[in-house]
Short mmCIF file of C-alpha atoms in Angstrom, two decimals:
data_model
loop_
_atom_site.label_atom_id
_atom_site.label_comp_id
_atom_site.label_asym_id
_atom_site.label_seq_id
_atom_site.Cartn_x
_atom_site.Cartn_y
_atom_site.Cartn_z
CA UNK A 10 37.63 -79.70 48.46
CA UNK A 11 38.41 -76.32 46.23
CA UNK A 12 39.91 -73.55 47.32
CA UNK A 13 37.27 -71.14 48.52
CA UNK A 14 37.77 -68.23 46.84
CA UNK A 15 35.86 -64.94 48.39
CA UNK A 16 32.45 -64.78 48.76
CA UNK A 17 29.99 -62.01 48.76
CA UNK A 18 26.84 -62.17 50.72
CA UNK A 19 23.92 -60.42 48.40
CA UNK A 20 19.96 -59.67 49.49
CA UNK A 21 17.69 -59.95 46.06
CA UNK A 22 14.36 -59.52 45.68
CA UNK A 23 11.69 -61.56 44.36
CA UNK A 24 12.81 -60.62 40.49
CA UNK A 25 16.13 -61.35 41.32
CA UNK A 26 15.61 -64.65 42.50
CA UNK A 27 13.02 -65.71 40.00
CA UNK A 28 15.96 -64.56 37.64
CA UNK A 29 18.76 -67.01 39.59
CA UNK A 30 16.28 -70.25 40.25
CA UNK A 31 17.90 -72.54 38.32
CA UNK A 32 21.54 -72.02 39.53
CA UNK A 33 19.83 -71.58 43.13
CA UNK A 34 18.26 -74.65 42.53
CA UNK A 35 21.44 -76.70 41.70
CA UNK A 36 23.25 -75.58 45.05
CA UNK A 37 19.73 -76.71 46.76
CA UNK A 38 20.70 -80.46 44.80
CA UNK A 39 24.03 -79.87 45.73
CA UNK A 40 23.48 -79.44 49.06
CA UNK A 41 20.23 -82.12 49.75
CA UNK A 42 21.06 -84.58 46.81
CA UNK A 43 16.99 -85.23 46.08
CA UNK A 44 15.95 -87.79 43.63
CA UNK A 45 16.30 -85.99 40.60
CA UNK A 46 12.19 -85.77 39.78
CA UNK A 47 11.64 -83.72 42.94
CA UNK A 48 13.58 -80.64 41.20
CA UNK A 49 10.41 -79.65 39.18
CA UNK A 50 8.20 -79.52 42.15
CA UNK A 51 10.94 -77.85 44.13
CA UNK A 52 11.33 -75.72 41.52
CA UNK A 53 7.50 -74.66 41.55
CA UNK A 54 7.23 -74.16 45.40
CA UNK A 55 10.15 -72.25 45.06
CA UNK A 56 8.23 -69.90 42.93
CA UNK A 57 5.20 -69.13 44.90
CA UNK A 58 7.54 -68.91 47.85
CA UNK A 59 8.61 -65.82 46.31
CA UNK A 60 4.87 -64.05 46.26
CA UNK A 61 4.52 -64.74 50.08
CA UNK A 62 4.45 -61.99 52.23
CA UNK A 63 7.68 -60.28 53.33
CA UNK A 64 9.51 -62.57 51.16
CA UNK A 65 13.65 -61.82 51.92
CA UNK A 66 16.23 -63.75 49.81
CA UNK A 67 20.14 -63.43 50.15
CA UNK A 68 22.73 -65.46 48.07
CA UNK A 69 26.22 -65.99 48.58
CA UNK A 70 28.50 -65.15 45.36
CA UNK A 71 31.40 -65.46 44.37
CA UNK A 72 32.86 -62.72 42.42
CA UNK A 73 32.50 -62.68 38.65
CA UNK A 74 35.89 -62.11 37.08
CA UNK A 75 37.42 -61.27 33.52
CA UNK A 76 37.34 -65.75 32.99
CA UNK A 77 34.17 -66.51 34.95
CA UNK A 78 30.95 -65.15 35.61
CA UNK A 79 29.55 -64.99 39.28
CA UNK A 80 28.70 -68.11 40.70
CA UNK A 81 25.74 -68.86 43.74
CA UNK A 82 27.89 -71.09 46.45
CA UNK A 83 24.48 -70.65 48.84
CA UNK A 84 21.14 -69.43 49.55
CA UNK A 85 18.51 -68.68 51.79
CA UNK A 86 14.94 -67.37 52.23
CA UNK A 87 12.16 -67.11 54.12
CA UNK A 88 9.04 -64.57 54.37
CA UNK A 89 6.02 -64.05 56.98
CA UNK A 90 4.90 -67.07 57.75
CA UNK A 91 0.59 -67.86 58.33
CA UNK A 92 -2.23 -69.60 58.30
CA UNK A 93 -3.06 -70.66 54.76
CA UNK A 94 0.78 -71.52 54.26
CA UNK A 95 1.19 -75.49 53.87
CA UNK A 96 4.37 -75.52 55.77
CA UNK A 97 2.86 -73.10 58.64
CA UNK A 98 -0.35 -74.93 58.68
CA UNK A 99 1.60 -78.35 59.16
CA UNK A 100 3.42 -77.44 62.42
CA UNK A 101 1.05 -75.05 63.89
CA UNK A 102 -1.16 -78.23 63.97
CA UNK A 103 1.71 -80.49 65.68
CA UNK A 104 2.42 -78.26 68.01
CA UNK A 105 -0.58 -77.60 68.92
CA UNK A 106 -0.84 -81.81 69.46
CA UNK A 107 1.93 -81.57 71.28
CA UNK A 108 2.12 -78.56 73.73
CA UNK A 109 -1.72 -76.83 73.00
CA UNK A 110 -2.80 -74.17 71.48
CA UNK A 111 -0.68 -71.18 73.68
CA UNK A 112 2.36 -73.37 72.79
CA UNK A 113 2.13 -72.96 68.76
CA UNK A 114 0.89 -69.51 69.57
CA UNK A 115 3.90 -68.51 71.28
CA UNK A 116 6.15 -69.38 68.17
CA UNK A 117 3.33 -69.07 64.84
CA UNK A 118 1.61 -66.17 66.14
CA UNK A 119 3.82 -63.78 64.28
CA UNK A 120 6.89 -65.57 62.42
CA UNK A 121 9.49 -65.47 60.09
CA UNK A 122 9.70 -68.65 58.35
CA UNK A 123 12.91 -69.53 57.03
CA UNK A 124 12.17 -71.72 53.82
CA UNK A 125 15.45 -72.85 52.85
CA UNK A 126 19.07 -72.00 53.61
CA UNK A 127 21.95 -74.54 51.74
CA UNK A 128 25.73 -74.24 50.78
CA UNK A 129 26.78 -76.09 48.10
CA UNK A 130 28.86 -78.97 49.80
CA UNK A 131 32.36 -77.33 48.11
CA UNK A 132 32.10 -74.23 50.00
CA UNK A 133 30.84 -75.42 53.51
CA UNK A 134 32.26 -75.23 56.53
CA UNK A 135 33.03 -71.11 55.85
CA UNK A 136 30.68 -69.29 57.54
CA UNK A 137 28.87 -68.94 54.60
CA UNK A 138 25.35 -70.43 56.28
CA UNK A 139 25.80 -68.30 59.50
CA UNK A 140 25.93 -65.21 57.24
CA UNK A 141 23.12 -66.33 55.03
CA UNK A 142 21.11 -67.13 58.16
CA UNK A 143 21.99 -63.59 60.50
CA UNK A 144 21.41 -61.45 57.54
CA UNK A 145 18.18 -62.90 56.57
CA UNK A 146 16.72 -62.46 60.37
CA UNK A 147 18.50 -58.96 60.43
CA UNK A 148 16.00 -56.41 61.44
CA UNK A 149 13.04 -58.74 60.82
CA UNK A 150 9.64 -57.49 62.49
CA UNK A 151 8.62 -60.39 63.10
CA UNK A 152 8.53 -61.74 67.19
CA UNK A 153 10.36 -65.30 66.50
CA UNK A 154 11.83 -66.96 63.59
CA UNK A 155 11.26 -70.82 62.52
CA UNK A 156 12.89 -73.71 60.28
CA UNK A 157 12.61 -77.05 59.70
CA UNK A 158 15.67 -78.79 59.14
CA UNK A 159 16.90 -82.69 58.68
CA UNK A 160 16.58 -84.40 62.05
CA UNK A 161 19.79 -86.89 61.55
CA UNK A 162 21.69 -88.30 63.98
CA UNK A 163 24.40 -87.51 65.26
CA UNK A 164 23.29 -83.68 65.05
CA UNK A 165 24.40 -82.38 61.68
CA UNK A 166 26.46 -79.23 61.70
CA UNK A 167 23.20 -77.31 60.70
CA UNK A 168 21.70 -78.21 63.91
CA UNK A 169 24.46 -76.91 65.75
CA UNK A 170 24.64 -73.62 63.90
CA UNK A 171 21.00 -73.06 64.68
CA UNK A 172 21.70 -73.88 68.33
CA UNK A 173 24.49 -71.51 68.64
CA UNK A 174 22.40 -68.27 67.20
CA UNK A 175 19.82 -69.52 70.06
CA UNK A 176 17.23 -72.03 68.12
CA UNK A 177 15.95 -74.36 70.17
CA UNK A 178 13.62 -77.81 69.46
CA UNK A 179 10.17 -77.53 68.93
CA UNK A 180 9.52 -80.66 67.37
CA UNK A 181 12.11 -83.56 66.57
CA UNK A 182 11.60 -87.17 64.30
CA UNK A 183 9.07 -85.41 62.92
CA UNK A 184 7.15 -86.60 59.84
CA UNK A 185 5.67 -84.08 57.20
CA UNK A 186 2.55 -85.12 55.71
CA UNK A 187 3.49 -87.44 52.16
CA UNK A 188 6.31 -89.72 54.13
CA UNK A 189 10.11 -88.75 53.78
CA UNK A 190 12.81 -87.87 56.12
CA UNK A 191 12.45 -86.84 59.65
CA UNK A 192 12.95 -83.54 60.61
CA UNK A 193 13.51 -80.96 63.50
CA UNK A 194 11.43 -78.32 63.78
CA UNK A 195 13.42 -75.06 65.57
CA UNK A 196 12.92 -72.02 66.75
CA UNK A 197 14.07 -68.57 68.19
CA UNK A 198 12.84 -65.70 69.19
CA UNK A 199 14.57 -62.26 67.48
CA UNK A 200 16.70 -60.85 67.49
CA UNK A 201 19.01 -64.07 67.11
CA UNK A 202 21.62 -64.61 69.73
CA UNK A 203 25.10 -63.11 68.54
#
């Protein structure tokens, strides 16, 4: 592993991150290591992510200097999640199959869905995911925020930094539409735990 050198936590907006997809993009390959044909899609979801409402992007950088420019080392987003949204329309259905309809009410009645948050694998293990993660859900007006997140076991250290800023399991070995992975579906309500 490479010296971490500082990092610099950085909120963009939607032009900004349109502007940085493609190196955003390699820390998300980086970080998931998808067969390489998913990148377009990715790439294009990634996009309209951007137009959703409330839309909040941070990146961590790390300082551009007289030899190198500034480099992403991690990401994350989110915006207001509802109905209409694939993602949201996916697990209000499941949880309503799974605890009713006051159940996925209580958590996808108002939420901020965070899309993706990654580290490239050379700078984990740094705090840099915490602070991507508390400073997107800073201030948020939303009532609870929501992820979905690989459901490996044993627990991956992403689970347990969602546990410790108080997410808890709404779903688990779940199965998106299309096949793939399992995943855990979490939740909190904000503001997250300190």
């Amino acid at each position: 592993m490479r010296p971490v050198r500082e990092q610099k936590l950085r909120e963009i907006d939607e032009r900004g991150f349109l502007r940085r997809l493609n190196p955003i993009l390699e820390v998300y390959a980086a970080a998931m290591r998808p067969p390489y044909e998913q990148l377009p899609g990715r790439h294009t979801i990634m996009e309209r992510h951007a137009a959703y409402p409330g839309f909040r992007a941070f990146v961590a950088e790390r300082p551009r200097s007289f030899l190198a420019p500034a480099a992403i080392s991690g990401f994350g987003y989110g915006f207001h999640g509802t109905r209409g949204q694939w993602w949201h329309d996916v697990v209000h259905q499941a949880l309503v199959e799974r605890g009713g309809p006051e159940h996925a009410a209580e958590w996808l009645a108002d939420p901020f869905e965070v899309a993706e948050l990654h580290v490239h694998p050379d700078h984990q293990g740094h705090g840099l995911g915490r602070g991507l993660l508390t400073s997107l859900c800073a201030d948020r007006p939303e009532r609870t925020v929501v992820l979905s997140t690989l459901d490996r076991k044993p627990d991956t250290p992403a689970r347990h930094l969602y546990r410790s800023v108080g997410m808890v399991d709404l779903l688990t070995d779940f199965e998106f539409p299309g096949g793939g992975p399992l995943y855990a579906v979490m939740g909190a309500t904000l503001p997250l735990s300190p």
